[in-house]
XYZ file of C-alpha atoms in Angstrom:
651
model
C 76.807 47.427 122.019
C 74.066 47.684 119.428
C 74.236 50.035 116.490
C 72.173 53.171 117.007
C 69.901 54.231 114.157
C 71.435 56.692 111.704
C 72.725 58.254 109.595
C 73.561 61.414 111.514
C 75.965 64.208 110.566
C 78.672 64.856 113.167
C 81.419 67.453 113.288
C 84.989 66.345 112.831
C 86.152 67.414 116.281
C 83.044 66.920 118.448
C 84.865 67.967 121.640
C 82.515 66.467 124.205
C 84.061 66.970 127.653
C 84.783 63.752 129.525
C 82.906 62.991 132.683
C 84.596 64.097 135.935
C 85.456 60.580 137.033
C 87.300 59.932 133.759
C 89.593 62.832 134.525
C 90.029 61.854 138.151
C 93.673 61.665 139.208
C 95.247 58.297 139.753
C 94.291 57.333 143.305
C 97.626 55.536 143.616
C 99.551 58.728 142.967
C 101.189 60.529 145.886
C 100.535 63.846 144.146
C 97.113 64.053 142.506
C 98.052 67.167 140.530
C 100.516 65.327 138.330
C 103.757 63.365 138.346
C 105.968 63.668 141.356
C 108.286 66.638 141.228
C 111.143 64.848 142.965
C 113.759 63.841 140.386
C 114.534 60.178 139.979
C 117.465 59.000 142.034
C 120.692 59.054 140.079
C 122.921 55.975 140.320
C 124.940 55.969 143.526
C 128.117 54.997 141.723
C 130.386 57.669 140.308
C 132.353 55.066 138.370
C 133.481 56.760 135.139
C 133.402 53.525 133.153
C 129.731 52.896 133.950
C 128.917 56.536 133.226
C 130.697 56.286 129.878
C 128.789 53.123 128.953
C 125.554 54.974 129.740
C 126.589 57.923 127.592
C 127.478 55.667 124.678
C 124.229 53.688 124.925
C 121.931 56.698 125.081
C 123.808 59.350 123.117
C 125.656 62.564 123.838
C 122.403 64.324 124.706
C 121.179 61.461 126.854
C 120.679 63.502 130.008
C 118.110 65.795 128.391
C 116.501 63.123 126.205
C 115.987 60.530 128.941
C 115.289 62.758 131.948
C 111.479 63.189 131.639
C 110.870 59.514 130.871
C 113.267 58.251 133.525
C 111.497 60.473 136.056
C 108.107 59.073 135.052
C 109.463 55.529 135.276
C 110.559 56.297 138.835
C 107.176 57.736 139.843
C 105.489 55.277 142.259
C 102.113 56.709 141.248
C 102.555 55.146 137.803
C 103.431 51.699 139.097
C 101.444 48.901 137.490
C 99.222 46.848 139.819
C 99.446 43.369 138.298
C 96.914 42.041 140.799
C 94.034 44.314 139.751
C 91.162 43.131 137.561
C 91.183 43.589 133.793
C 88.792 46.563 133.686
C 90.673 48.336 136.486
C 94.026 47.786 134.793
C 92.754 49.154 131.476
C 91.350 52.225 133.210
C 94.628 52.682 135.094
C 96.605 52.701 131.831
C 94.497 55.615 130.574
C 94.976 57.439 133.878
C 98.718 56.972 133.460
C 98.394 58.314 129.916
C 96.853 61.516 131.240
C 99.569 61.748 133.858
C 102.133 61.549 131.052
C 100.229 64.168 129.068
C 100.412 66.616 131.950
C 104.177 66.206 132.036
C 104.945 66.877 128.360
C 104.247 69.162 125.399
C 101.995 66.958 123.260
C 102.681 68.762 119.972
C 106.443 68.684 120.495
C 106.280 64.990 121.366
C 104.158 64.057 118.354
C 106.545 65.792 115.955
C 109.770 64.359 117.407
C 110.574 60.712 116.548
C 113.449 60.689 119.027
C 111.144 61.696 121.885
C 108.408 59.282 120.789
C 110.823 56.366 120.755
C 112.265 57.438 124.114
C 108.764 57.309 125.620
C 108.391 53.698 124.489
C 111.928 52.745 125.503
C 111.606 53.968 129.083
C 107.919 53.404 129.835
C 107.568 50.047 128.054
C 108.973 48.156 131.087
C 106.481 49.990 133.314
C 103.219 49.217 131.530
C 102.964 47.667 128.086
C 99.361 48.841 127.756
C 100.369 52.429 128.507
C 102.832 52.570 125.633
C 100.252 50.991 123.315
C 97.655 53.699 123.941
C 100.311 56.443 124.131
C 101.867 55.423 120.826
C 98.484 55.324 119.147
C 97.390 58.716 120.517
C 100.614 60.682 120.031
C 102.085 59.042 116.945
C 99.417 57.375 114.814
C 96.524 59.727 115.637
C 97.928 63.131 116.579
C 100.982 62.680 114.360
C 98.781 61.912 111.354
C 96.711 65.055 111.974
C 99.869 67.159 112.205
C 101.408 65.602 109.077
C 98.398 66.481 106.903
C 96.967 69.844 105.871
C 95.587 71.797 108.849
C 91.938 72.879 108.815
C 90.234 75.580 110.875
C 87.278 73.277 111.507
C 89.560 70.546 112.776
C 91.053 72.009 115.985
C 93.677 69.990 117.836
C 92.962 71.384 121.305
C 90.647 68.548 122.464
C 93.320 65.981 121.647
C 96.246 67.944 123.034
C 94.383 68.323 126.328
C 93.121 64.728 126.131
C 89.523 65.786 126.393
C 89.270 63.155 123.667
C 91.604 60.195 123.255
C 92.780 59.538 119.718
C 92.997 56.143 118.071
C 93.892 54.735 114.644
C 91.666 52.435 112.575
C 93.373 50.825 109.608
C 93.621 47.021 109.837
C 90.410 45.128 109.091
C 89.274 41.687 110.135
C 89.947 40.428 106.619
C 92.888 42.675 105.701
C 96.064 43.005 107.751
C 99.362 42.926 105.903
C 97.415 43.477 102.675
C 95.806 46.665 104.005
C 95.924 48.177 100.521
C 92.926 45.916 99.797
C 90.814 47.146 102.728
C 87.103 47.619 102.016
C 85.818 50.376 104.316
C 84.464 53.134 102.060
C 83.977 56.885 102.287
C 81.588 57.996 99.526
C 81.587 61.722 98.731
C 78.323 63.589 98.136
C 79.165 66.675 96.068
C 75.784 68.240 96.872
C 76.064 68.134 100.671
C 79.880 68.063 100.701
C 79.819 65.158 103.101
C 81.272 61.668 103.217
C 79.370 58.519 104.099
C 81.660 56.180 106.020
C 80.544 52.583 105.710
C 81.573 49.029 106.582
C 80.268 46.862 103.716
C 80.761 43.394 105.245
C 82.082 41.463 108.244
C 85.605 41.283 106.848
C 85.770 45.086 106.694
C 85.296 45.597 110.445
C 88.229 47.523 111.906
C 90.220 44.987 113.885
C 91.817 45.571 117.309
C 91.772 49.366 117.740
C 91.471 50.608 121.335
C 87.923 51.903 120.897
C 86.337 50.643 124.130
C 84.720 52.865 126.760
C 87.835 53.045 128.953
C 89.622 56.384 128.871
C 86.597 58.486 127.981
C 85.366 59.909 124.649
C 87.432 58.907 121.636
C 88.000 59.988 118.043
C 89.872 58.139 115.337
C 91.584 58.586 112.047
C 89.940 55.901 109.930
C 91.521 54.471 106.792
C 88.811 54.241 104.117
C 88.580 54.060 100.341
C 87.697 57.489 98.883
C 84.953 57.170 96.262
C 83.882 60.232 94.242
C 81.198 59.788 91.572
C 81.892 56.071 91.622
C 85.635 56.489 91.075
C 88.081 54.970 93.550
C 90.915 57.385 94.346
C 92.618 55.147 96.882
C 92.736 54.919 100.675
C 92.864 58.054 102.810
C 92.410 58.913 106.476
C 89.192 60.441 107.843
C 88.864 62.085 111.262
C 85.867 60.433 112.888
C 84.338 60.942 116.350
C 83.610 57.485 117.739
C 82.215 57.799 121.250
C 80.984 60.226 123.874
C 80.244 59.710 127.575
C 77.215 57.563 126.723
C 79.075 55.220 124.359
C 79.366 54.848 120.560
C 77.848 57.612 118.437
C 74.963 56.830 116.032
C 75.899 54.437 113.266
C 79.013 53.172 115.060
C 79.258 49.717 116.605
C 82.032 48.798 119.024
C 82.380 45.213 120.255
C 85.158 44.096 122.624
C 87.541 41.398 121.472
C 88.627 38.549 123.755
C 91.457 39.592 126.039
C 94.970 39.002 124.737
C 97.885 37.917 126.986
C 99.891 40.587 128.775
C 98.850 43.983 130.072
C 95.246 44.423 128.879
C 94.101 47.013 126.319
C 90.510 47.743 125.260
C 90.913 46.105 121.837
C 87.652 46.011 119.871
C 85.979 45.400 116.541
C 84.580 48.665 115.172
C 82.204 49.165 112.260
C 80.282 51.988 110.566
C 76.739 51.999 109.229
C 76.504 54.979 106.842
C 78.050 57.497 109.221
C 78.062 61.022 107.759
C 81.212 63.108 108.055
C 81.853 66.714 106.997
C 84.277 67.525 104.182
C 87.012 68.588 106.599
C 87.115 65.037 107.961
C 89.280 64.043 104.971
C 92.991 64.400 105.821
C 94.608 65.926 102.761
C 98.058 66.731 101.471
C 100.078 66.656 98.284
C 99.177 62.974 97.928
C 95.488 63.892 97.544
C 93.092 66.820 97.847
C 89.432 67.308 96.995
C 88.438 70.703 95.611
C 85.147 72.562 96.223
C 83.867 71.217 92.889
C 84.795 67.653 93.874
C 87.847 67.655 91.615
C 90.492 65.265 92.949
C 94.160 66.185 92.568
C 97.250 64.275 93.617
C 100.987 64.512 93.113
C 101.060 60.703 93.149
C 99.635 58.618 90.351
C 99.749 55.384 92.345
C 96.922 54.535 94.739
C 99.355 52.410 96.722
C 101.707 55.352 97.200
C 98.793 57.562 98.268
C 97.853 55.010 100.902
C 101.413 54.611 102.169
C 101.736 58.387 102.396
C 98.464 58.613 104.337
C 99.690 56.078 106.902
C 103.285 57.328 106.898
C 103.287 57.439 110.691
C 103.507 53.650 110.725
C 107.246 53.928 110.039
C 107.770 55.917 113.238
C 105.521 53.325 114.872
C 108.014 50.624 113.874
C 110.748 52.592 115.632
C 108.496 52.831 118.688
C 108.010 49.050 118.716
C 111.772 48.572 118.481
C 112.249 51.044 121.337
C 109.734 49.262 123.563
C 111.445 45.934 122.868
C 114.927 47.287 123.587
C 113.834 48.958 126.828
C 111.950 45.882 128.003
C 114.875 43.590 127.213
C 117.245 45.786 129.215
C 114.823 45.846 132.170
C 114.447 42.045 132.182
C 118.210 41.612 131.980
C 118.774 44.063 134.821
C 116.421 42.149 137.103
C 117.891 38.757 136.143
C 121.526 39.776 136.654
C 120.859 41.589 139.924
C 118.947 38.552 141.215
C 121.758 36.227 140.117
C 124.213 38.162 142.274
C 122.237 37.868 145.516
C 120.382 34.578 145.078
C 122.597 32.085 146.902
C 122.923 28.331 146.622
C 125.069 25.753 148.384
C 128.664 25.719 147.153
C 131.150 22.885 146.838
C 131.252 22.725 150.635
C 127.992 22.326 152.519
C 128.849 25.198 154.845
C 129.485 27.657 152.045
C 126.882 29.708 150.155
C 127.648 31.227 146.761
C 125.588 33.373 144.356
C 124.160 31.508 141.384
C 126.070 33.995 139.217
C 129.256 32.097 140.163
C 128.174 29.225 137.920
C 129.236 29.458 134.261
C 125.997 27.738 133.296
C 124.116 30.660 134.827
C 126.179 33.735 133.986
C 127.137 32.594 130.475
C 123.652 32.875 128.931
C 123.034 36.180 130.714
C 126.303 37.672 129.465
C 125.414 36.594 125.940
C 122.055 38.273 126.492
C 123.895 41.409 127.650
C 125.967 41.429 124.452
C 122.753 41.143 122.446
C 121.055 43.898 124.471
C 123.941 46.274 123.803
C 123.823 45.417 120.086
C 120.034 45.875 120.039
C 120.338 49.290 121.640
C 123.057 50.354 119.203
C 121.066 49.138 116.189
C 117.943 50.925 117.399
C 119.873 54.185 117.823
C 121.280 53.807 114.309
C 117.808 53.187 112.835
C 116.360 56.274 114.534
C 119.276 58.389 113.299
C 118.918 56.976 109.783
C 115.204 57.791 109.675
C 115.478 61.289 111.109
C 118.439 62.040 108.834
C 116.922 60.756 105.582
C 116.851 62.942 102.467
C 113.143 63.741 102.046
C 113.743 64.811 98.441
C 115.338 61.502 97.455
C 112.795 58.644 97.175
C 115.578 56.063 97.045
C 117.088 57.339 100.285
C 113.680 57.370 101.972
C 113.070 53.780 100.834
C 116.479 52.675 102.135
C 115.795 54.336 105.489
C 112.368 52.658 105.705
C 113.989 49.297 105.011
C 116.560 49.837 107.761
C 113.764 50.709 110.188
C 111.796 47.590 109.214
C 114.823 45.297 109.548
C 115.719 46.798 112.926
C 112.141 46.442 114.168
C 112.028 42.776 113.233
C 115.415 41.900 114.657
C 115.126 43.812 117.938
C 111.645 42.544 118.774
C 112.512 38.925 117.972
C 115.752 39.171 119.953
C 113.890 40.776 122.857
C 111.516 37.823 122.984
C 114.387 35.319 123.229
C 116.283 37.464 125.726
C 113.303 37.968 128.040
C 112.518 34.242 128.021
C 116.147 33.506 128.936
C 115.951 35.976 131.817
C 112.687 34.472 133.016
C 114.221 30.997 133.081
C 117.350 32.144 134.913
C 115.118 33.577 137.655
C 113.353 30.260 138.149
C 109.901 30.280 139.712
C 110.380 33.895 140.826
C 110.556 34.859 137.158
C 107.014 33.601 136.688
C 105.563 36.032 139.212
C 104.302 39.249 137.557
C 105.334 41.236 140.641
C 108.987 40.662 139.659
C 108.472 42.372 136.324
C 109.728 39.812 133.794
C 106.746 37.613 132.896
C 104.532 40.592 131.862
C 107.303 41.692 129.502
C 107.330 38.235 127.925
C 103.656 38.659 127.060
C 103.822 42.302 125.985
C 106.728 41.707 123.620
C 104.458 39.614 121.393
C 102.520 42.751 120.492
C 105.663 44.527 119.272
C 106.376 41.641 116.913
C 103.007 42.015 115.200
C 102.143 45.724 115.538
C 103.029 48.238 112.801
C 103.623 45.403 110.359
C 104.133 41.720 111.131
C 107.854 40.977 111.361
C 107.881 38.188 108.810
C 105.975 40.269 106.257
C 108.329 43.201 106.814
C 111.355 40.994 106.359
C 109.946 39.330 103.249
C 109.624 42.798 101.701
C 113.115 43.746 102.871
C 114.502 40.502 101.464
C 112.965 41.174 98.064
C 114.390 44.695 98.086
C 117.868 43.476 99.042
C 117.764 40.966 96.179
C 117.095 43.742 93.690
C 119.400 46.322 95.259
C 122.866 47.000 93.963
C 125.296 45.730 96.580
C 129.048 46.013 96.469
C 130.884 42.764 97.244
C 132.287 42.628 100.756
C 135.882 43.605 101.254
C 138.369 40.801 101.632
C 138.551 39.351 105.123
C 141.512 41.019 106.844
C 144.477 38.973 107.957
C 144.247 37.544 111.436
C 142.025 35.175 113.319
C 138.341 35.483 114.225
C 139.230 36.942 117.610
C 139.832 40.282 115.870
C 136.768 42.586 115.571
C 137.628 43.649 112.007
C 137.790 40.009 110.936
C 134.522 39.167 112.658
C 132.725 42.091 111.028
C 134.043 41.100 107.600
C 132.832 37.542 108.169
C 129.352 38.788 109.100
C 129.281 40.815 105.876
C 130.491 37.861 103.830
C 127.737 35.649 105.272
C 125.116 38.212 104.273
C 126.448 38.361 100.716
C 126.614 34.568 100.462
C 122.936 34.259 101.413
C 122.017 36.970 98.899
C 124.006 35.234 96.157
C 122.206 31.962 96.851
C 118.804 33.677 96.836
C 119.567 35.378 93.514
C 120.736 32.107 91.993
C 117.574 30.326 93.140
C 115.445 33.130 91.715
C 117.130 32.815 88.324
C 116.787 29.028 88.298
C 113.077 28.985 89.161
C 110.647 28.489 86.266
C 109.443 31.729 84.712
C 105.780 32.652 84.440
C 104.856 31.985 88.063
C 106.043 34.859 90.242
C 104.759 33.310 93.479
C 106.573 30.033 92.814
C 109.787 31.904 91.981
C 109.576 33.903 95.201
C 108.776 30.800 97.257
C 111.902 29.185 95.843
C 114.143 32.106 96.777
C 112.472 33.378 99.946
C 114.178 31.099 102.526
C 117.601 32.244 101.347
C 116.378 35.849 101.095
C 115.105 35.756 104.677
C 118.413 34.256 105.805
C 120.100 37.192 104.082
C 117.907 39.653 106.019
C 118.876 37.937 109.280
C 122.551 38.177 108.340
C 122.065 41.795 107.273
C 120.479 42.625 110.657
C 123.280 40.880 112.560
C 125.958 42.597 110.511
C 124.244 45.976 111.001
C 123.869 45.411 114.749
C 127.511 44.393 114.985
C 128.602 47.476 113.076
C 126.512 49.735 115.314
C 127.991 48.167 118.467
C 131.511 48.355 117.073
C 130.954 52.034 116.276
C 130.344 52.681 119.977
C 133.821 51.392 120.793
C 135.317 54.041 118.517
C 133.466 56.779 120.394
C 134.533 55.634 123.868
C 136.572 58.169 125.823
C 137.124 55.744 128.722
C 139.522 52.909 127.900
C 137.871 50.434 130.289
C 134.493 51.152 128.695
C 136.045 50.630 125.281
C 137.519 47.281 126.319
C 134.183 46.138 127.748
C 132.375 47.057 124.547
C 134.966 45.218 122.454
C 134.489 42.100 124.568
C 130.711 42.431 124.217
C 131.133 42.817 120.465
C 133.387 39.744 120.309
C 130.859 37.660 122.215
C 127.992 38.886 120.041
C 129.811 38.388 116.731
C 131.489 35.093 117.627
C 128.131 33.493 118.372
C 126.794 34.621 114.977
C 129.917 33.544 113.116
C 129.843 30.165 114.876
C 126.218 29.657 113.833
C 127.177 30.288 110.200
C 130.580 28.616 110.308
C 129.559 25.847 107.908
C 128.755 28.371 105.194
C 131.898 30.403 105.896
C 134.010 27.244 105.822
C 132.480 26.237 102.496
C 133.190 29.700 101.102
C 136.828 29.373 102.107
C 136.616 32.245 104.590
C 137.345 30.121 107.669
C 139.720 27.198 108.056
C 138.781 24.009 109.843
C 141.114 24.928 112.713
C 139.470 28.332 113.050
C 136.031 26.728 113.201
C 137.255 24.363 115.926
C 138.627 27.356 117.865
C 135.364 29.323 117.876
C 133.905 27.710 121.051
C 137.126 28.482 122.930
C 137.024 32.109 121.792
C 133.427 32.369 123.032
C 134.460 30.994 126.433
C 137.346 33.437 126.657
C 135.017 36.363 125.964
C 132.586 35.173 128.633
C 135.413 34.747 131.152
C 136.597 38.322 130.575
C 133.087 39.638 131.210
C 132.156 37.397 134.133
C 133.017 39.961 136.800
C 131.296 42.814 134.955
C 127.687 41.677 134.924
C 126.374 44.231 137.423
C 128.329 47.038 135.804
C 126.893 46.196 132.382
C 123.298 46.477 133.604
C 123.973 49.404 135.946
C 124.858 51.307 132.778
C 121.253 50.860 131.630
C 120.471 53.507 134.256
C 117.101 52.220 135.412
C 116.012 54.275 138.444
C 116.238 52.569 141.810
C 112.664 53.706 142.569
C 111.450 51.521 139.698
C 113.615 48.549 140.636
C 112.503 48.832 144.279
C 109.036 47.764 143.158
C 110.412 44.479 141.775
C 111.295 42.285 144.783
C 113.991 40.067 143.257
C 115.869 43.092 141.924
C 116.960 43.795 145.524
C 119.082 41.769 147.957
C 116.306 41.671 150.579
C 113.801 40.106 148.196
C 112.799 37.476 150.746
C 111.305 40.176 152.970
C 108.723 40.905 150.263
C 107.368 37.395 150.802
C 107.743 37.354 154.588
C 104.836 37.174 157.017
C 105.230 39.670 159.881
C 103.110 37.554 162.244
C 104.899 34.298 161.537
C 106.467 32.583 164.534
C 110.008 33.293 163.339
C 109.263 37.032 163.508
C 107.972 36.933 167.106
C 110.433 38.080 169.755
C 109.398 35.329 172.134
C 107.788 32.443 170.348
C 106.228 29.986 172.826
C 107.414 26.432 172.584
C 105.067 24.148 170.713
C 104.234 20.676 172.056
C 105.794 17.842 170.155
C-alpha cells in the first residue's frame, strides 16, 4: 500500500468500529453466538494413576486453570482447516481470536501470567497463528497498556471488546536482538504537546508485526526513541492507531512480508512518515514521565533500563513461547504414541499382525520423548512459578527470575523441535500430512525459538550472567550407582559446574583489552554450562513431582521417566564426568544397560503416559491417525470394496 499524504493528528484510541463482515461469526462454528457450551469430554478412564499424573503435570488447581482452554480446544468450530488458502486461514485465525475473546475476561487474562501461558499451552496445538495474534493482543499490547499509567483519553474498551486488534511494534529490519539501538523516533513538540512518529530509513522499518488488513482495524504500541528539545531520553512505547476499515491511516505504510512456513500470520513491514500523536500516546510510569512543561523525570538513570521496563511484557512472552512449545510437544507425542499402538505390521510369523509399538526401535525413541516432555512441562511450571513469585523489590531476585525464564524458554522450545520431528518420523508418511496435526507443529515451533528473544542470544546472556554469579560448589555425589535419582541429579549438577569452571578459566586466560575476543574464547563453554544448567533444572523439577505424588504407581512411573531423562544426559556427558573422577569406567560402560532397563519398565505404559496429558477426545477425533479407525478417513465410499454387490470385472 502506498503512503497517504500527511502529517495528520490522530487520537490515541481512534475506536473506529469494524465492518460487519469482520465481526461475522465463524461459519464453521456450530453455535454462531460463541464457543460451544457443551463441556469437553473428560477422559473415559477413572484410573487413579493417570489422574494423579495429570494433577502433578498441571498443578493442584489444574481443573479450574485448564477448563476454559481445554473446552476451547475441544470446540469443533475452532478447528483449523489446513486445506484453506492463505488469506482464508489468516482471517480464520482472527475469527477464532474473537471467539476466544467472547469466552474470557480480557482484563483478567492480560494481568494473569498463569492464564496467559495456559492459553498458549492448550491452544498452540490447535492453531499456531491463533496463539501468535492472541499473545500479541493480550500480553504485549493490552498488557503493556495495563502495566503503564492509565489515562482518561486512552480508554481500553475498544481493545477489550476487540473493536480494534492490538499489536506490538518493536523489532526493526536492522535491529532485532540489539533493539536498544532501534532508530524509530518520537519527537516532542512542547508547543502543540504532540509527538511526531517517524521512520528515518529503511533499516528502521518495524519488522514482522501482524499489521495487515486481516482482523479489522488495528492499533499498536510502538517502540520509539523519545526526543525532547533534541535530547534522547531512551526508548518508550507509544499507542498508535494504524488502520481503519479502509486500510492504513495517513502517514503509515504497511507492506506484507513473504509468507513464512507454518500456520500463516499477516506479518508485515510497517513504517511512519511524520505521524502526529497526542501527548497521551506516550506510555508512562516510574521509568519515565513527561510533565506539562516538557520536563522529563525518571526513577531510572539508564536508558537501557528504561527500555527494558517499557517492554517488560516480553518476559511473560517468553513464558508464553515455552507454554506453546510444551503443549505442542505433548500433542505431537500423543498422536504418535496412539498411532503406534494401532498401526499394525507383519510380525515374526506371516499370519500375525503386531502394532509397531511392539518394536524397541519404535517405542524406545518415543518413550525418551515422553520423559523429555514430562521434564519440559515440569520446568515450564517451575519457571512460571518463579516469575510470578519473584520479589519485585529486589532487583537481584527479579534478574534471577528473568534468567530462569529465558533458560527455560530456550530449552523447552529447542527440545520441542527435536521431539516433534521424532514424532513426525515415527508416524511415517502419515506424519507429513497436515490433517494429522504433527507437521504444522514442526513449522510453528520455529517461531517460538525466535520470538520474544532469539534462543541463542538469550542463552549467551544467561551464560555470561552465570559466569559472573556466585555459585556454591555442588554437593558431593552420594554413594551408590547412577541408577539412583539422587546420584543422577548430583552428576547433572557437577557437569554444570565443570562447564562453568572451564568457561571461567578460558575467560581468565584470554588476552585482556579485547572484550569480544575474550567472550568468544569462553562462550562455547559458557553455552555448554547453560545447557547443563537447563538439564539439571528440568531434572530437578521432574524429580520434585515424584515427591508430591500421592499415588505410588504414579510416583514409580515418574521416577522411571526421571531415570530415563537423566541417564541420557549423564551418558552424553560421561567423558567429562569420567575425567572429573565422578564416574568410574565400569559405571560408564553400564549406562546403556541402565537406559534399556528404564525403557523396558516403561514399555507397557506409553498410552497411559500420554493419556495423562488430558487432550480432549473431540480434538483428537479431528486427527485421523490418533484413532484406531484412521483408515476410514482415507476411504472412498463409492469404491468397489464398499459396494454390497460388486459386479465381476472381466479379466
